[in-house]
């Protein structure tokens, strides 16, 4: 393939999901030429029919989205998270995280993914230096000393100073580059839907650790609606997915414990297989992995997208600085510095989410007693709670 016929771009981002689009918006402010390549049509990417999830956006991520100008259109669609209550199966004891322990601001916001994706696409369309190619995929990638050439299935070839892979946890670009991964299948599925309930949620997020996995009820902008993430064992998930609405509603009512009154599903149900995928390296030559392509973790702490935003927060100033000084965007020392710093954050969160999932799924009596004693002790230790909250809010990493 000849470089003369290729379209030159400073950065090519393959994958126009939450992290790819956020990174493109953040980079666009520098004036760099950014090309985003997304395999699905943009209408599908932004549709509630293709992603039924909502994301807990940590306070630190909210500030970043505000800084890059994406939050303004989301403000009235986002629900502040004021309180988080974590309980263990049938125990009446719960861990209580009140936002007032760390200040006046909410701990974060709940936003429906399709609203977030719409806001990101709309923002990108305001930048003349950003091109979004969709539905387009890549066919071949060739790493050269001064650029990366990407052959696309629309007949075009891109020549980029840097290629960012934001193509999700099953990244084919990562595979093509022979980057090793650590993988663990949780043998769980996340069943996701939106529910309507009689009583208002008051901005309270609930996470109940049931024997099959965590069951999260997350407040949406409508005070009578919540997003549900029900982690269920693999062999049982298809049964719940196939249930008629009345039976499904009865199952979720039983798990909600009645505190929101009657509940009913108002959206399609989605089911996501839960897999941990960690790349051993986040960079190779002129390739950089971001978001789930670098680290796909268990959703129980609602941190996957937040982790991707923190990737973006780290790499964008480094690349902007290189660009403004006319330096190489594929500089190895810059890219490996990013890898070193981001690896630690991702590994810490992986250890926490992985450990919590195992700890709370255990039915062994000594483990049950120990975790309840741990929760009771933590409830009485505001300094430790504050420490955990500040980390979960992305205020300290
Ligand atoms: C049930 C559930 C609940 C969650 N809740 C939360 C939460 O509350 N808070 C939170 O922070 N995180 C949450 N997460 C995690 C979060 O959804 C992910 O971390 C996030 O979506 C990762 O974004 P991404 O852009 O890296 O990858 P993806 O969202 O997977 O996007 C990848 C994109 O790449 C495109 N693509 C793939 N291959 C190609 C190709 N060959 N060519 C072109 N394009 C391609 C895909 O079409 C897709 O658009 C949750 C996850 C699950 C499963």
PDB file of N, CA and C in Angstrom, residues 98-147:
ATOM      1  N   UNK A  98     -22.959   8.011  52.331  1.00  0.00           N
ATOM      2  CA  UNK A  98     -23.710   9.253  52.134  1.00  0.00           C
ATOM      3  C   UNK A  98     -22.763  10.298  51.544  1.00  0.00           C
ATOM      4  N   UNK A  99     -23.190  10.966  50.462  1.00  0.00           N
ATOM      5  CA  UNK A  99     -22.281  11.910  49.791  1.00  0.00           C
ATOM      6  C   UNK A  99     -21.785  13.006  50.726  1.00  0.00           C
ATOM      7  N   UNK A 100     -22.571  13.291  51.786  1.00  0.00           N
ATOM      8  CA  UNK A 100     -22.191  14.388  52.676  1.00  0.00           C
ATOM      9  C   UNK A 100     -20.909  14.102  53.459  1.00  0.00           C
ATOM     10  N   UNK A 101     -20.509  12.807  53.485  1.00  0.00           N
ATOM     11  CA  UNK A 101     -19.259  12.463  54.171  1.00  0.00           C
ATOM     12  C   UNK A 101     -18.045  13.086  53.466  1.00  0.00           C
ATOM     13  N   UNK A 102     -18.158  13.329  52.142  1.00  0.00           N
ATOM     14  CA  UNK A 102     -17.013  13.918  51.432  1.00  0.00           C
ATOM     15  C   UNK A 102     -17.281  15.345  50.928  1.00  0.00           C
ATOM     16  N   UNK A 103     -18.455  15.883  51.177  1.00  0.00           N
ATOM     17  CA  UNK A 103     -18.720  17.267  50.744  1.00  0.00           C
ATOM     18  C   UNK A 103     -20.144  17.432  50.245  1.00  0.00           C
ATOM     19  N   UNK A 104     -20.367  18.538  49.521  1.00  0.00           N
ATOM     20  CA  UNK A 104     -21.725  18.851  49.073  1.00  0.00           C
ATOM     21  C   UNK A 104     -22.072  18.212  47.734  1.00  0.00           C
ATOM     22  N   UNK A 105     -21.043  17.853  46.988  1.00  0.00           N
ATOM     23  CA  UNK A 105     -21.291  17.348  45.626  1.00  0.00           C
ATOM     24  C   UNK A 105     -21.803  15.909  45.675  1.00  0.00           C
ATOM     25  N   UNK A 106     -22.582  15.507  44.651  1.00  0.00           N
ATOM     26  CA  UNK A 106     -23.001  14.100  44.600  1.00  0.00           C
ATOM     27  C   UNK A 106     -21.793  13.185  44.364  1.00  0.00           C
ATOM     28  N   UNK A 107     -21.970  11.880  44.640  1.00  0.00           N
ATOM     29  CA  UNK A 107     -20.840  10.966  44.433  1.00  0.00           C
ATOM     30  C   UNK A 107     -20.594  10.728  42.946  1.00  0.00           C
ATOM     31  N   UNK A 108     -21.613  10.987  42.182  1.00  0.00           N
ATOM     32  CA  UNK A 108     -21.505  10.805  40.734  1.00  0.00           C
ATOM     33  C   UNK A 108     -22.883  10.992  40.144  1.00  0.00           C
ATOM     34  N   UNK A 109     -23.042  10.566  38.899  1.00  0.00           N
ATOM     35  CA  UNK A 109     -24.321  10.732  38.207  1.00  0.00           C
ATOM     36  C   UNK A 109     -24.637   9.452  37.453  1.00  0.00           C
ATOM     37  N   UNK A 110     -25.917   9.137  37.349  1.00  0.00           N
ATOM     38  CA  UNK A 110     -26.352   8.035  36.487  1.00  0.00           C
ATOM     39  C   UNK A 110     -26.797   8.628  35.157  1.00  0.00           C
ATOM     40  N   UNK A 111     -26.274   8.072  34.078  1.00  0.00           N
ATOM     41  CA  UNK A 111     -26.657   8.537  32.738  1.00  0.00           C
ATOM     42  C   UNK A 111     -26.920   7.314  31.873  1.00  0.00           C
ATOM     43  N   UNK A 112     -28.002   7.359  31.087  1.00  0.00           N
ATOM     44  CA  UNK A 112     -28.266   6.239  30.176  1.00  0.00           C
ATOM     45  C   UNK A 112     -27.216   6.272  29.058  1.00  0.00           C
ATOM     46  N   UNK A 113     -26.675   5.108  28.725  1.00  0.00           N
ATOM     47  CA  UNK A 113     -25.581   5.072  27.737  1.00  0.00           C
ATOM     48  C   UNK A 113     -25.970   5.709  26.409  1.00  0.00           C
ATOM     49  N   UNK A 114     -27.223   5.482  25.957  1.00  0.00           N
ATOM     50  CA  UNK A 114     -27.587   6.042  24.652  1.00  0.00           C
ATOM     51  C   UNK A 114     -27.605   7.567  24.707  1.00  0.00           C
ATOM     52  N   UNK A 115     -27.929   8.148  25.862  1.00  0.00           N
ATOM     53  CA  UNK A 115     -27.887   9.611  25.999  1.00  0.00           C
ATOM     54  C   UNK A 115     -26.441  10.096  25.961  1.00  0.00           C
ATOM     55  N   UNK A 116     -25.578   9.365  26.639  1.00  0.00           N
ATOM     56  CA  UNK A 116     -24.153   9.732  26.657  1.00  0.00           C
ATOM     57  C   UNK A 116     -23.578   9.657  25.245  1.00  0.00           C
ATOM     58  N   UNK A 117     -23.904   8.574  24.539  1.00  0.00           N
ATOM     59  CA  UNK A 117     -23.362   8.393  23.182  1.00  0.00           C
ATOM     60  C   UNK A 117     -23.883   9.476  22.237  1.00  0.00           C
ATOM     61  N   UNK A 118     -25.163   9.837  22.399  1.00  0.00           N
ATOM     62  CA  UNK A 118     -25.739  10.917  21.569  1.00  0.00           C
ATOM     63  C   UNK A 118     -25.002  12.227  21.832  1.00  0.00           C
ATOM     64  N   UNK A 119     -24.755  12.523  23.100  1.00  0.00           N
ATOM     65  CA  UNK A 119     -24.075  13.776  23.459  1.00  0.00           C
ATOM     66  C   UNK A 119     -22.658  13.795  22.882  1.00  0.00           C
ATOM     67  N   UNK A 120     -21.984  12.649  22.917  1.00  0.00           N
ATOM     68  CA  UNK A 120     -20.613  12.584  22.386  1.00  0.00           C
ATOM     69  C   UNK A 120     -20.605  12.774  20.867  1.00  0.00           C
ATOM     70  N   UNK A 121     -21.523  12.109  20.179  1.00  0.00           N
ATOM     71  CA  UNK A 121     -21.586  12.233  18.717  1.00  0.00           C
ATOM     72  C   UNK A 121     -21.903  13.683  18.337  1.00  0.00           C
ATOM     73  N   UNK A 122     -22.861  14.288  19.055  1.00  0.00           N
ATOM     74  CA  UNK A 122     -23.245  15.673  18.748  1.00  0.00           C
ATOM     75  C   UNK A 122     -22.054  16.608  18.947  1.00  0.00           C
ATOM     76  N   UNK A 123     -21.304  16.401  20.018  1.00  0.00           N
ATOM     77  CA  UNK A 123     -20.143  17.266  20.288  1.00  0.00           C
ATOM     78  C   UNK A 123     -19.091  17.099  19.185  1.00  0.00           C
ATOM     79  N   UNK A 124     -18.843  15.832  18.800  1.00  0.00           N
ATOM     80  CA  UNK A 124     -17.817  15.584  17.771  1.00  0.00           C
ATOM     81  C   UNK A 124     -18.146  16.279  16.460  1.00  0.00           C
ATOM     82  N   UNK A 125     -19.457  16.340  16.166  1.00  0.00           N
ATOM     83  CA  UNK A 125     -19.868  16.950  14.896  1.00  0.00           C
ATOM     84  C   UNK A 125     -19.588  18.455  14.846  1.00  0.00           C
ATOM     85  N   UNK A 126     -19.237  19.048  15.989  1.00  0.00           N
ATOM     86  CA  UNK A 126     -18.936  20.486  15.995  1.00  0.00           C
ATOM     87  C   UNK A 126     -17.466  20.775  15.665  1.00  0.00           C
ATOM     88  N   UNK A 127     -16.648  19.725  15.576  1.00  0.00           N
ATOM     89  CA  UNK A 127     -15.213  19.922  15.311  1.00  0.00           C
ATOM     90  C   UNK A 127     -14.896  19.668  13.832  1.00  0.00           C
ATOM     91  N   UNK A 128     -14.393  20.685  13.103  1.00  0.00           N
ATOM     92  CA  UNK A 128     -14.060  20.462  11.694  1.00  0.00           C
ATOM     93  C   UNK A 128     -12.859  19.528  11.507  1.00  0.00           C
ATOM     94  N   UNK A 129     -12.050  19.374  12.560  1.00  0.00           N
ATOM     95  CA  UNK A 129     -10.849  18.532  12.444  1.00  0.00           C
ATOM     96  C   UNK A 129     -11.113  17.059  12.790  1.00  0.00           C
ATOM     97  N   UNK A 130     -12.395  16.702  13.006  1.00  0.00           N
ATOM     98  CA  UNK A 130     -12.717  15.303  13.337  1.00  0.00           C
ATOM     99  C   UNK A 130     -13.556  14.697  12.222  1.00  0.00           C
ATOM    100  N   UNK A 131     -13.158  13.506  11.788  1.00  0.00           N
ATOM    101  CA  UNK A 131     -13.936  12.766  10.793  1.00  0.00           C
ATOM    102  C   UNK A 131     -14.394  11.465  11.439  1.00  0.00           C
ATOM    103  N   UNK A 132     -15.673  11.169  11.296  1.00  0.00           N
ATOM    104  CA  UNK A 132     -16.162   9.879  11.817  1.00  0.00           C
ATOM    105  C   UNK A 132     -16.558   9.023  10.622  1.00  0.00           C
ATOM    106  N   UNK A 133     -15.917   7.870  10.477  1.00  0.00           N
ATOM    107  CA  UNK A 133     -16.248   6.950   9.388  1.00  0.00           C
ATOM    108  C   UNK A 133     -17.090   5.818   9.965  1.00  0.00           C
ATOM    109  N   UNK A 134     -18.312   5.674   9.464  1.00  0.00           N
ATOM    110  CA  UNK A 134     -19.222   4.670  10.015  1.00  0.00           C
ATOM    111  C   UNK A 134     -20.345   4.392   9.017  1.00  0.00           C
ATOM    112  N   UNK A 135     -20.742   3.155   8.820  1.00  0.00           N
ATOM    113  CA  UNK A 135     -20.204   1.919   9.381  1.00  0.00           C
ATOM    114  C   UNK A 135     -19.001   1.452   8.567  1.00  0.00           C
ATOM    115  N   UNK A 136     -17.850   1.517   9.185  1.00  0.00           N
ATOM    116  CA  UNK A 136     -16.602   1.148   8.495  1.00  0.00           C
ATOM    117  C   UNK A 136     -15.751   0.327   9.470  1.00  0.00           C
ATOM    118  N   UNK A 137     -15.084  -0.666   8.936  1.00  0.00           N
ATOM    119  CA  UNK A 137     -14.205  -1.476   9.770  1.00  0.00           C
ATOM    120  C   UNK A 137     -12.817  -1.540   9.125  1.00  0.00           C
ATOM    121  N   UNK A 138     -11.854  -2.127   9.818  1.00  0.00           N
ATOM    122  CA  UNK A 138     -10.508  -2.225   9.224  1.00  0.00           C
ATOM    123  C   UNK A 138     -10.288  -3.627   8.666  1.00  0.00           C
ATOM    124  N   UNK A 139      -9.437  -3.677   7.642  1.00  0.00           N
ATOM    125  CA  UNK A 139      -9.108  -4.977   7.043  1.00  0.00           C
ATOM    126  C   UNK A 139      -7.671  -5.369   7.301  1.00  0.00           C
ATOM    127  N   UNK A 140      -6.794  -4.359   7.323  1.00  0.00           N
ATOM    128  CA  UNK A 140      -5.385  -4.668   7.573  1.00  0.00           C
ATOM    129  C   UNK A 140      -4.718  -3.474   8.257  1.00  0.00           C
ATOM    130  N   UNK A 141      -3.717  -3.794   9.075  1.00  0.00           N
ATOM    131  CA  UNK A 141      -2.964  -2.716   9.736  1.00  0.00           C
ATOM    132  C   UNK A 141      -1.478  -3.001   9.533  1.00  0.00           C
ATOM    133  N   UNK A 142      -0.744  -1.978   9.132  1.00  0.00           N
ATOM    134  CA  UNK A 142       0.683  -2.152   8.871  1.00  0.00           C
ATOM    135  C   UNK A 142       1.460  -1.077   9.655  1.00  0.00           C
ATOM    136  N   UNK A 143       2.258  -1.526  10.621  1.00  0.00           N
ATOM    137  CA  UNK A 143       3.002  -0.578  11.462  1.00  0.00           C
ATOM    138  C   UNK A 143       4.328  -0.241  10.790  1.00  0.00           C
ATOM    139  N   UNK A 144       4.541   1.039  10.515  1.00  0.00           N
ATOM    140  CA  UNK A 144       5.774   1.488   9.868  1.00  0.00           C
ATOM    141  C   UNK A 144       6.532   2.383  10.854  1.00  0.00           C
ATOM    142  N   UNK A 145       7.804   2.701  10.568  1.00  0.00           N
ATOM    143  CA  UNK A 145       8.562   3.506  11.542  1.00  0.00           C
ATOM    144  C   UNK A 145       7.930   4.873  11.831  1.00  0.00           C
ATOM    145  N   UNK A 146       7.334   5.514  10.814  1.00  0.00           N
ATOM    146  CA  UNK A 146       6.844   6.879  11.042  1.00  0.00           C
ATOM    147  C   UNK A 146       5.325   7.019  11.042  1.00  0.00           C
ATOM    148  N   UNK A 147       4.634   5.953  10.752  1.00  0.00           N
ATOM    149  CA  UNK A 147       3.160   6.018  10.706  1.00  0.00           C
ATOM    150  C   UNK A 147       2.585   4.596  10.770  1.00  0.00           C
TER     151      UNK A 147
END
